[in-house]
Amino acid sequence: MPIRSILAGTGAYLPSRVVSNDELARTVDTSDAWIQERTGIRQRHFAAPHETAAFMGTEAARAALAAAGATAADVDGIILATSTPDQAFPATALRVQAALGVTHGFGFDIAAACAGFIYGLSVADNMIRAGGAKGVLVIGSEVYSRILNWQDRGTCVLFGDGAGAVFLRAGEGSGSDRGILSTHIHAQGTLGDILYVDGAVGQHDKPGTLVMNGREVFRHAVTRLAESVEEALAANGLGHRDVDWLVPHQANRRIIDAMGRKLGLPPERVVVTVDRHANTSAASVPLALAEAIGDGRIRPGSLVLLEALGGGLAWGSALVRL
Ligand code: UT7
């Protein structure tokens, strides 16, 4: 039997500070009605100063390890997706490694914006299948509240902070075909200017804030994500009817609903957190996954389709049997 990456545990962390649309509307020229109608967002969580990507990623990772019944000794590697790292280096993954008390193995960050978690899952899965690691933490952790332009109402109302994590364990596929069936990642750098951060530590002390052409990103998201989920199903000889759950990137309720309709899934089979978390970029898919597994909606044996798209453009999908 080939080696499979079994999704052994999931974990999540959200800052305690909840910010409603009405609270934002006190300082930004917007309204609760506009935000809800155009995006489905009702509120988001914003990090306190101590809640960095490393801090939140560590908390989510601890929860994922506990859910998997695993300890620091079981972690061969940590892959952390973030656009808001604590420092240019060391990698935020290594700050998490130290905080977890893991003293062996590898760790690195992935910069693929909102697609970062799917990218991380893909890298980890390929390493596990090749026998290069037996236990890998894949984490998405973001503090977008620190890179938002508060003068731009078209973007600053869309994002939130948080972290999600999964612990992958190498296992025999067995007759039940549990584990990651396949991952599919793509990028088109020529579209880098429709969603980006206009600075970085390498650029003359200009940390930068997020810039987005929302309509263009929307247009590409609907097309690329639809292609990507079809690609995942075709690669496994499966059809729409085989999918039990869609766990999509949480950028906009209208995009999520369009994807659900394309797959012919009833709304109750699509995990939605964008109303409460807003867009947490690389953290959005693992946060949604952790919530739906944690509350018992997604059960062992379910076939789950994950997808995300973001700045780069970078996008991808993954098909997982729980
Ligand atoms: O996670 C990475 C991937 N990101 C995405 O997938 C995001 C994709 N894009 C979107 O979700 C949507 O394009 C947005 C939610 C960003 C914007 O929605 P839209 O329906 O495309 O609105 P729009 O940008 O076309 O703006 C419509 C109107 C404009 O006014 P005019 O020019 O028609 O008078 C904007 O100025 O809405 C106005 N507007 C706002 N009004 C109140 C834009 N932002 C706001 C706001 N509050 N916050």
mmCIF file of C-alpha atoms and ligand atoms in Angstrom:
data_model
loop_
_atom_site.group_PDB
_atom_site.id
_atom_site.type_symbol
_atom_site.label_atom_id
_atom_site.label_comp_id
_atom_site.label_asym_id
_atom_site.label_seq_id
_atom_site.Cartn_x
_atom_site.Cartn_y
_atom_site.Cartn_z
ATOM 1 C CA MET A 1 0.000 0.000 0.000
ATOM 2 C CA PRO A 2 1.339 3.485 -0.795
ATOM 3 C CA ILE A 3 2.002 5.928 2.027
ATOM 4 C CA ARG A 4 -0.780 8.457 2.591
ATOM 5 C CA SER A 5 -0.833 11.660 4.662
ATOM 6 C CA ILE A 6 -3.549 11.123 7.234
ATOM 7 C CA LEU A 7 -5.172 14.247 8.644
ATOM 8 C CA ALA A 8 -4.706 13.212 12.267
ATOM 9 C CA GLY A 9 -5.753 16.420 14.058
ATOM 10 C CA THR A 10 -6.838 20.014 13.523
ATOM 11 C CA GLY A 11 -6.568 23.098 15.710
ATOM 12 C CA ALA A 12 -7.536 26.768 15.680
ATOM 13 C CA TYR A 13 -6.816 30.019 17.440
ATOM 14 C CA LEU A 14 -8.733 33.277 17.235
ATOM 15 C CA PRO A 15 -7.878 36.480 19.119
ATOM 16 C CA SER A 16 -10.472 37.341 21.767
ATOM 17 C CA ARG A 17 -11.103 40.844 20.399
ATOM 18 C CA VAL A 18 -14.128 40.792 18.087
ATOM 19 C CA VAL A 19 -14.737 43.824 15.871
ATOM 20 C CA SER A 20 -18.187 44.294 14.346
ATOM 21 C CA ASN A 21 -18.945 46.064 11.076
ATOM 22 C CA ASP A 22 -20.619 48.819 13.065
ATOM 23 C CA GLU A 23 -17.453 49.361 15.081
ATOM 24 C CA LEU A 24 -15.434 49.738 11.848
ATOM 25 C CA ALA A 25 -18.061 52.107 10.445
ATOM 26 C CA ARG A 26 -17.243 54.534 13.263
ATOM 27 C CA THR A 27 -13.837 55.237 11.708
ATOM 28 C CA VAL A 28 -14.188 54.037 8.095
ATOM 29 C CA ASP A 29 -16.673 55.383 5.502
ATOM 30 C CA THR A 30 -18.676 52.154 5.291
ATOM 31 C CA SER A 31 -21.767 50.471 6.706
ATOM 32 C CA ASP A 32 -22.780 47.135 8.155
ATOM 33 C CA ALA A 33 -25.350 46.825 5.344
ATOM 34 C CA TRP A 34 -22.746 47.273 2.551
ATOM 35 C CA ILE A 35 -20.242 44.868 4.099
ATOM 36 C CA GLN A 36 -22.852 42.160 4.735
ATOM 37 C CA GLU A 37 -24.474 42.485 1.319
ATOM 38 C CA ARG A 38 -21.254 42.519 -0.728
ATOM 39 C CA THR A 39 -19.199 40.031 1.356
ATOM 40 C CA GLY A 40 -21.301 38.219 3.988
ATOM 41 C CA ILE A 41 -18.928 39.447 6.716
ATOM 42 C CA ARG A 42 -20.530 40.410 10.051
ATOM 43 C CA GLN A 43 -17.434 40.609 12.253
ATOM 44 C CA ARG A 44 -13.727 39.722 12.448
ATOM 45 C CA HIS A 45 -11.156 39.062 15.182
ATOM 46 C CA PHE A 46 -8.225 41.454 15.601
ATOM 47 C CA ALA A 47 -5.008 40.461 17.359
ATOM 48 C CA ALA A 48 -3.649 42.134 20.485
ATOM 49 C CA PRO A 49 0.048 43.151 20.340
ATOM 50 C CA HIS A 50 1.272 39.825 21.789
ATOM 51 C CA GLU A 51 -0.831 37.822 19.304
ATOM 52 C CA THR A 52 1.685 37.485 16.490
ATOM 53 C CA ALA A 53 1.675 34.897 13.706
ATOM 54 C CA ALA A 54 4.073 32.753 15.767
ATOM 55 C CA PHE A 55 1.988 33.046 18.944
ATOM 56 C CA MET A 56 -1.294 32.200 17.249
ATOM 57 C CA GLY A 57 0.293 29.503 15.081
ATOM 58 C CA THR A 58 1.724 27.863 18.193
ATOM 59 C CA GLU A 59 -1.674 27.800 19.895
ATOM 60 C CA ALA A 60 -3.358 26.311 16.812
ATOM 61 C CA ALA A 61 -0.546 23.742 16.458
ATOM 62 C CA ARG A 62 -0.825 22.711 20.114
ATOM 63 C CA ALA A 63 -4.551 22.098 19.602
ATOM 64 C CA ALA A 64 -3.900 20.079 16.409
ATOM 65 C CA LEU A 65 -1.305 17.911 18.169
ATOM 66 C CA ALA A 66 -3.638 17.344 21.122
ATOM 67 C CA ALA A 67 -6.484 16.362 18.770
ATOM 68 C CA ALA A 68 -4.141 13.886 17.061
ATOM 69 C CA GLY A 69 -2.887 12.467 20.377
ATOM 70 C CA ALA A 70 0.615 13.488 19.269
ATOM 71 C CA THR A 71 3.503 15.184 21.082
ATOM 72 C CA ALA A 72 6.509 17.306 20.123
ATOM 73 C CA ALA A 73 8.484 14.085 19.557
ATOM 74 C CA ASP A 74 6.131 13.174 16.686
ATOM 75 C CA VAL A 75 6.777 16.408 14.748
ATOM 76 C CA ASP A 76 9.369 15.933 11.998
ATOM 77 C CA GLY A 77 8.618 19.226 10.307
ATOM 78 C CA ILE A 78 6.646 22.463 10.531
ATOM 79 C CA ILE A 79 5.410 24.293 7.448
ATOM 80 C CA LEU A 80 3.817 27.652 8.231
ATOM 81 C CA ALA A 81 1.996 29.744 5.658
ATOM 82 C CA THR A 82 1.857 33.454 6.366
ATOM 83 C CA SER A 83 2.092 36.862 4.720
ATOM 84 C CA THR A 84 2.549 38.509 8.111
ATOM 85 C CA PRO A 85 5.590 36.801 9.677
ATOM 86 C CA ASP A 86 6.907 37.893 13.078
ATOM 87 C CA GLN A 87 10.312 38.652 11.545
ATOM 88 C CA ALA A 88 12.006 38.477 8.138
ATOM 89 C CA PHE A 89 13.914 35.590 9.701
ATOM 90 C CA PRO A 90 14.098 33.219 11.433
ATOM 91 C CA ALA A 91 11.076 31.659 9.839
ATOM 92 C CA THR A 92 7.930 31.981 11.924
ATOM 93 C CA ALA A 93 7.713 28.171 11.679
ATOM 94 C CA LEU A 94 10.909 27.987 13.736
ATOM 95 C CA ARG A 95 9.543 30.328 16.420
ATOM 96 C CA VAL A 96 6.629 27.880 16.610
ATOM 97 C CA GLN A 97 9.047 24.926 16.695
ATOM 98 C CA ALA A 98 10.844 26.447 19.687
ATOM 99 C CA ALA A 99 7.607 27.311 21.494
ATOM 100 C CA LEU A 100 6.333 23.750 21.036
ATOM 101 C CA GLY A 101 9.573 22.302 22.393
ATOM 102 C CA VAL A 102 10.368 20.479 19.151
ATOM 103 C CA THR A 103 14.141 20.018 18.978
ATOM 104 C CA HIS A 104 14.572 18.042 15.761
ATOM 105 C CA GLY A 105 13.367 18.105 12.169
ATOM 106 C CA PHE A 106 12.842 21.037 9.824
ATOM 107 C CA GLY A 107 10.682 24.141 9.548
ATOM 108 C CA PHE A 108 10.064 26.864 6.990
ATOM 109 C CA ASP A 109 7.514 29.457 5.942
ATOM 110 C CA ILE A 110 5.510 29.601 2.750
ATOM 111 C CA ALA A 111 4.575 32.909 1.118
ATOM 112 C CA ALA A 112 1.607 32.140 -1.097
ATOM 113 C CA ALA A 113 -0.868 34.571 0.486
ATOM 114 C CA CYS A 114 -4.388 33.144 0.794
ATOM 115 C CA ALA A 115 -3.356 29.938 -1.004
ATOM 116 C CA GLY A 116 -0.530 29.363 1.490
ATOM 117 C CA PHE A 117 -2.207 26.618 3.483
ATOM 118 C CA ILE A 118 -3.046 24.597 0.353
ATOM 119 C CA TYR A 119 0.559 25.082 -0.824
ATOM 120 C CA GLY A 120 1.805 23.909 2.592
ATOM 121 C CA LEU A 121 -0.464 20.880 2.510
ATOM 122 C CA SER A 122 0.855 20.036 -0.947
ATOM 123 C CA VAL A 123 4.522 20.269 0.076
ATOM 124 C CA ALA A 124 3.940 18.291 3.281
ATOM 125 C CA ASP A 125 1.932 15.608 1.475
ATOM 126 C CA ASN A 126 4.623 15.151 -1.157
ATOM 127 C CA MET A 127 7.322 14.884 1.520
ATOM 128 C CA ILE A 128 5.332 12.327 3.488
ATOM 129 C CA ARG A 129 4.537 10.235 0.401
ATOM 130 C CA ALA A 130 8.219 10.250 -0.542
ATOM 131 C CA GLY A 131 9.162 9.016 2.937
ATOM 132 C CA GLY A 132 10.943 12.244 3.919
ATOM 133 C CA ALA A 133 8.841 12.860 7.021
ATOM 134 C CA LYS A 134 6.320 10.967 9.143
ATOM 135 C CA GLY A 135 4.668 13.775 11.088
ATOM 136 C CA VAL A 136 4.243 17.308 9.724
ATOM 137 C CA LEU A 137 2.422 20.311 11.152
ATOM 138 C CA VAL A 138 0.920 22.555 8.465
ATOM 139 C CA ILE A 139 -0.134 25.920 9.856
ATOM 140 C CA GLY A 140 -1.756 29.052 8.433
ATOM 141 C CA SER A 141 -1.359 32.073 10.714
ATOM 142 C CA GLU A 142 -2.083 35.694 9.845
ATOM 143 C CA VAL A 143 -2.325 39.153 11.405
ATOM 144 C CA TYR A 144 -3.681 41.114 8.436
ATOM 145 C CA SER A 145 -4.918 43.844 10.791
ATOM 146 C CA ARG A 146 -1.261 45.004 10.732
ATOM 147 C CA ILE A 147 -1.010 45.372 6.949
ATOM 148 C CA LEU A 148 -4.346 47.010 6.177
ATOM 149 C CA ASN A 149 -4.680 50.487 4.734
ATOM 150 C CA TRP A 150 -7.306 52.127 6.948
ATOM 151 C CA GLN A 151 -7.882 54.826 4.323
ATOM 152 C CA ASP A 152 -9.023 52.190 1.789
ATOM 153 C CA ARG A 153 -12.559 51.092 2.635
ATOM 154 C CA GLY A 154 -12.474 48.683 -0.310
ATOM 155 C CA THR A 155 -10.011 46.422 1.533
ATOM 156 C CA CYS A 156 -9.766 47.253 5.247
ATOM 157 C CA VAL A 157 -13.225 45.880 6.036
ATOM 158 C CA LEU A 158 -12.502 42.478 4.469
ATOM 159 C CA PHE A 159 -9.838 40.874 6.641
ATOM 160 C CA GLY A 160 -9.342 39.387 10.097
ATOM 161 C CA ASP A 161 -6.672 37.651 12.190
ATOM 162 C CA GLY A 162 -6.323 34.049 13.332
ATOM 163 C CA ALA A 163 -4.550 30.730 12.890
ATOM 164 C CA GLY A 164 -5.439 27.172 11.952
ATOM 165 C CA ALA A 165 -3.310 24.026 11.887
ATOM 166 C CA VAL A 166 -3.394 20.379 10.905
ATOM 167 C CA PHE A 167 -1.118 17.559 11.964
ATOM 168 C CA LEU A 168 -0.411 15.109 9.136
ATOM 169 C CA ARG A 169 0.784 11.631 9.971
ATOM 170 C CA ALA A 170 2.144 9.085 7.521
ATOM 171 C CA GLY A 171 -0.147 6.085 7.347
ATOM 172 C CA GLU A 172 -0.999 3.186 5.151
ATOM 173 C CA GLY A 173 -3.818 4.082 2.787
ATOM 174 C CA SER A 174 -5.758 0.886 3.690
ATOM 175 C CA GLY A 175 -8.973 -0.105 1.942
ATOM 176 C CA SER A 176 -10.784 3.000 3.215
ATOM 177 C CA ASP A 177 -8.457 5.344 1.240
ATOM 178 C CA ARG A 178 -8.140 7.722 4.215
ATOM 179 C CA GLY A 179 -5.842 10.702 3.892
ATOM 180 C CA ILE A 180 -4.926 13.315 1.308
ATOM 181 C CA LEU A 181 -5.923 11.917 -2.092
ATOM 182 C CA SER A 182 -4.226 14.667 -4.097
ATOM 183 C CA THR A 183 -3.213 18.321 -4.058
ATOM 184 C CA HIS A 184 -3.045 20.749 -6.993
ATOM 185 C CA ILE A 185 -1.226 24.071 -6.817
ATOM 186 C CA HIS A 186 -0.906 26.801 -9.433
ATOM 187 C CA ALA A 187 0.392 30.331 -9.840
ATOM 188 C CA GLN A 188 0.332 33.139 -12.366
ATOM 189 C CA GLY A 189 2.884 35.796 -11.486
ATOM 190 C CA THR A 190 1.777 38.036 -14.343
ATOM 191 C CA LEU A 191 -1.302 38.828 -12.215
ATOM 192 C CA GLY A 192 0.826 39.978 -9.268
ATOM 193 C CA ASP A 193 -0.448 43.540 -9.466
ATOM 194 C CA ILE A 194 -4.128 42.885 -8.777
ATOM 195 C CA LEU A 195 -3.504 41.878 -5.142
ATOM 196 C CA TYR A 196 -0.283 42.695 -3.308
ATOM 197 C CA VAL A 197 1.377 44.438 -0.367
ATOM 198 C CA ASP A 198 3.143 47.612 -1.493
ATOM 199 C CA GLY A 199 6.260 47.150 0.626
ATOM 200 C CA ALA A 200 8.442 44.756 2.628
ATOM 201 C CA VAL A 201 11.438 44.794 4.976
ATOM 202 C CA GLY A 202 13.651 44.722 1.877
ATOM 203 C CA GLN A 203 12.235 48.042 0.683
ATOM 204 C CA HIS A 204 13.657 51.092 2.468
ATOM 205 C CA ASP A 205 11.767 50.773 5.738
ATOM 206 C CA LYS A 206 8.405 50.557 3.995
ATOM 207 C CA PRO A 207 6.476 47.720 5.608
ATOM 208 C CA GLY A 208 3.592 48.203 3.172
ATOM 209 C CA THR A 209 -0.153 47.771 3.191
ATOM 210 C CA LEU A 210 -2.510 45.611 1.177
ATOM 211 C CA VAL A 211 -3.705 46.781 -2.237
ATOM 212 C CA MET A 212 -6.414 44.965 -4.186
ATOM 213 C CA ASN A 213 -8.428 45.328 -7.351
ATOM 214 C CA GLY A 214 -11.386 43.491 -5.850
ATOM 215 C CA ARG A 215 -13.402 43.069 -9.042
ATOM 216 C CA GLU A 216 -10.468 41.569 -10.957
ATOM 217 C CA VAL A 217 -9.587 39.198 -8.123
ATOM 218 C CA PHE A 218 -13.241 38.188 -7.860
ATOM 219 C CA ARG A 219 -13.363 37.386 -11.563
ATOM 220 C CA HIS A 220 -10.219 35.245 -11.495
ATOM 221 C CA ALA A 221 -11.248 33.563 -8.233
ATOM 222 C CA VAL A 222 -14.505 32.201 -9.614
ATOM 223 C CA THR A 223 -12.838 30.828 -12.768
ATOM 224 C CA ARG A 224 -9.617 29.476 -11.295
ATOM 225 C CA LEU A 225 -11.200 27.887 -8.248
ATOM 226 C CA ALA A 226 -13.801 26.133 -10.394
ATOM 227 C CA GLU A 227 -11.007 24.758 -12.620
ATOM 228 C CA SER A 228 -9.023 23.698 -9.600
ATOM 229 C CA VAL A 229 -11.795 21.701 -7.945
ATOM 230 C CA GLU A 230 -12.604 19.971 -11.247
ATOM 231 C CA GLU A 231 -8.923 19.130 -11.580
ATOM 232 C CA ALA A 232 -8.876 17.543 -8.104
ATOM 233 C CA LEU A 233 -11.959 15.439 -8.804
ATOM 234 C CA ALA A 234 -10.763 14.341 -12.253
ATOM 235 C CA ALA A 235 -7.357 13.333 -10.857
ATOM 236 C CA ASN A 236 -9.130 10.878 -8.582
ATOM 237 C CA GLY A 237 -11.808 9.678 -10.982
ATOM 238 C CA LEU A 238 -14.474 11.263 -8.788
ATOM 239 C CA GLY A 239 -17.494 13.441 -9.561
ATOM 240 C CA HIS A 240 -19.436 16.229 -7.849
ATOM 241 C CA ARG A 241 -21.697 13.739 -6.101
ATOM 242 C CA ASP A 242 -18.779 12.130 -4.301
ATOM 243 C CA VAL A 243 -17.927 15.320 -2.401
ATOM 244 C CA ASP A 244 -19.351 15.388 1.130
ATOM 245 C CA TRP A 245 -17.985 18.782 2.158
ATOM 246 C CA LEU A 246 -16.532 21.858 0.542
ATOM 247 C CA VAL A 247 -14.171 23.829 2.783
ATOM 248 C CA PRO A 248 -13.402 26.886 0.662
ATOM 249 C CA HIS A 249 -11.193 29.891 1.236
ATOM 250 C CA GLN A 250 -13.247 32.438 3.128
ATOM 251 C CA ALA A 251 -12.891 35.676 1.150
ATOM 252 C CA ASN A 252 -16.428 36.492 0.112
ATOM 253 C CA ARG A 253 -19.750 34.744 0.678
ATOM 254 C CA ARG A 254 -20.702 35.316 -2.961
ATOM 255 C CA ILE A 255 -17.629 33.411 -4.198
ATOM 256 C CA ILE A 256 -18.259 30.612 -1.683
ATOM 257 C CA ASP A 257 -21.897 30.280 -2.761
ATOM 258 C CA ALA A 258 -20.907 30.241 -6.442
ATOM 259 C CA MET A 259 -18.469 27.383 -5.788
ATOM 260 C CA GLY A 260 -21.086 25.423 -3.849
ATOM 261 C CA ARG A 261 -23.570 25.851 -6.701
ATOM 262 C CA LYS A 262 -21.004 24.757 -9.286
ATOM 263 C CA LEU A 263 -20.454 21.554 -7.335
ATOM 264 C CA GLY A 264 -24.193 21.051 -6.837
ATOM 265 C CA LEU A 265 -23.687 20.963 -3.070
ATOM 266 C CA PRO A 266 -26.498 22.089 -0.761
ATOM 267 C CA PRO A 267 -25.464 25.087 1.396
ATOM 268 C CA GLU A 268 -25.354 22.918 4.519
ATOM 269 C CA ARG A 269 -22.453 20.966 2.957
ATOM 270 C CA VAL A 270 -20.335 24.082 2.504
ATOM 271 C CA VAL A 271 -18.389 25.286 5.547
ATOM 272 C CA VAL A 272 -18.742 29.038 6.027
ATOM 273 C CA THR A 273 -16.828 31.098 8.580
ATOM 274 C CA VAL A 274 -16.398 34.325 6.599
ATOM 275 C CA ASP A 275 -19.401 35.810 8.431
ATOM 276 C CA ARG A 276 -17.565 35.572 11.777
ATOM 277 C CA HIS A 277 -13.854 35.509 10.835
ATOM 278 C CA ALA A 278 -13.797 37.640 7.634
ATOM 279 C CA ASN A 279 -10.860 36.774 5.359
ATOM 280 C CA THR A 280 -7.964 35.390 7.414
ATOM 281 C CA SER A 281 -5.890 34.602 4.295
ATOM 282 C CA ALA A 282 -3.713 31.484 4.804
ATOM 283 C CA ALA A 283 -5.538 30.737 8.066
ATOM 284 C CA SER A 284 -9.027 30.654 6.576
ATOM 285 C CA VAL A 285 -9.142 27.065 5.269
ATOM 286 C CA PRO A 286 -7.580 25.385 8.342
ATOM 287 C CA LEU A 287 -9.757 27.534 10.648
ATOM 288 C CA ALA A 288 -12.897 26.449 8.780
ATOM 289 C CA LEU A 289 -11.743 22.820 8.690
ATOM 290 C CA ALA A 290 -10.962 22.814 12.425
ATOM 291 C CA GLU A 291 -14.356 24.301 13.214
ATOM 292 C CA ALA A 292 -16.355 21.804 11.150
ATOM 293 C CA ILE A 293 -14.376 18.791 12.406
ATOM 294 C CA GLY A 294 -14.460 20.126 15.964
ATOM 295 C CA ASP A 295 -18.237 20.530 16.069
ATOM 296 C CA GLY A 296 -18.787 17.088 14.522
ATOM 297 C CA ARG A 297 -20.154 18.203 11.142
ATOM 298 C CA ILE A 298 -17.295 16.648 9.171
ATOM 299 C CA ARG A 299 -16.990 13.044 10.307
ATOM 300 C CA PRO A 300 -14.454 10.266 9.687
ATOM 301 C CA GLY A 301 -14.832 8.869 6.178
ATOM 302 C CA SER A 302 -16.096 12.149 4.671
ATOM 303 C CA LEU A 303 -14.615 13.318 1.386
ATOM 304 C CA VAL A 304 -13.590 16.956 1.795
ATOM 305 C CA LEU A 305 -12.606 19.363 -0.975
ATOM 306 C CA LEU A 306 -10.412 22.306 0.013
ATOM 307 C CA GLU A 307 -9.645 25.284 -2.236
ATOM 308 C CA ALA A 308 -8.106 28.755 -2.012
ATOM 309 C CA LEU A 309 -6.875 31.611 -4.175
ATOM 310 C CA GLY A 310 -4.978 34.757 -3.319
ATOM 311 C CA GLY A 311 -2.213 37.206 -4.099
ATOM 312 C CA GLY A 312 0.302 36.018 -6.646
ATOM 313 C CA LEU A 313 -1.999 35.006 -8.068
ATOM 314 C CA ALA A 314 -1.597 31.669 -6.362
ATOM 315 C CA TRP A 315 -4.317 29.073 -6.006
ATOM 316 C CA GLY A 316 -4.940 25.409 -5.448
ATOM 317 C CA SER A 317 -7.124 22.601 -4.192
ATOM 318 C CA ALA A 318 -6.825 19.436 -2.161
ATOM 319 C CA LEU A 319 -9.040 16.392 -1.809
ATOM 320 C CA VAL A 320 -8.951 14.688 1.585
ATOM 321 C CA ARG A 321 -10.709 11.618 3.008
ATOM 322 C CA LEU A 322 -11.043 12.164 6.765
HETATM 323 O O1 UT7 B 1 -8.435 36.459 -0.310
HETATM 324 C C1 UT7 B 1 -7.910 36.845 -1.530
HETATM 325 C C2 UT7 B 1 -8.934 36.811 -2.552
HETATM 326 N N1 UT7 B 1 -9.771 37.969 -2.446
HETATM 327 C C3 UT7 B 1 -10.985 37.936 -2.957
HETATM 328 O O2 UT7 B 1 -11.405 36.902 -3.446
HETATM 329 C C4 UT7 B 1 -11.778 39.202 -2.974
HETATM 330 C C5 UT7 B 1 -12.519 39.298 -4.272
HETATM 331 N N2 UT7 B 1 -13.288 40.532 -4.401
HETATM 332 C C6 UT7 B 1 -14.381 40.801 -3.659
HETATM 333 O O3 UT7 B 1 -14.729 40.069 -2.765
HETATM 334 C C7 UT7 B 1 -15.199 42.011 -4.029
HETATM 335 O O4 UT7 B 1 -14.748 42.520 -5.251
HETATM 336 C C8 UT7 B 1 -15.153 43.135 -2.954
HETATM 337 C C9 UT7 B 1 -15.909 42.696 -1.716
HETATM 338 C C10 UT7 B 1 -13.717 43.464 -2.607
HETATM 339 C C11 UT7 B 1 -15.831 44.385 -3.496
HETATM 340 O O5 UT7 B 1 -17.138 44.097 -3.889
HETATM 341 P P1 UT7 B 1 -17.686 44.635 -5.301
HETATM 342 O O6 UT7 B 1 -19.076 44.224 -5.393
HETATM 343 O O7 UT7 B 1 -16.724 44.145 -6.337
HETATM 344 O O8 UT7 B 1 -17.621 46.198 -5.085
HETATM 345 P P2 UT7 B 1 -16.803 47.266 -5.911
HETATM 346 O O9 UT7 B 1 -15.366 47.219 -5.549
HETATM 347 O O10 UT7 B 1 -17.167 47.139 -7.344
HETATM 348 O O11 UT7 B 1 -17.434 48.609 -5.353
HETATM 349 C C12 UT7 B 1 -18.809 48.913 -5.525
HETATM 350 C C13 UT7 B 1 -19.098 50.210 -4.835
HETATM 351 C C14 UT7 B 1 -18.136 51.341 -5.193
HETATM 352 O O12 UT7 B 1 -18.870 52.532 -5.253
HETATM 353 P P3 UT7 B 1 -19.280 53.157 -6.674
HETATM 354 O O13 UT7 B 1 -17.972 53.368 -7.406
HETATM 355 O O14 UT7 B 1 -20.144 52.132 -7.329
HETATM 356 O O15 UT7 B 1 -19.981 54.402 -6.285
HETATM 357 C C15 UT7 B 1 -17.193 51.374 -4.021
HETATM 358 O O16 UT7 B 1 -16.667 52.663 -3.816
HETATM 359 O O17 UT7 B 1 -19.001 50.040 -3.414
HETATM 360 C C16 UT7 B 1 -18.133 51.031 -2.886
HETATM 361 N N3 UT7 B 1 -17.434 50.462 -1.738
HETATM 362 C C17 UT7 B 1 -17.887 50.535 -0.478
HETATM 363 N N4 UT7 B 1 -18.972 51.119 0.042
HETATM 364 C C18 UT7 B 1 -19.153 51.017 1.367
HETATM 365 C C19 UT7 B 1 -16.274 49.760 -1.740
HETATM 366 N N5 UT7 B 1 -15.978 49.386 -0.486
HETATM 367 C C20 UT7 B 1 -16.961 49.868 0.301
HETATM 368 C C21 UT7 B 1 -17.184 49.792 1.694
HETATM 369 N N6 UT7 B 1 -18.296 50.378 2.175
HETATM 370 N N7 UT7 B 1 -16.357 49.143 2.533
#
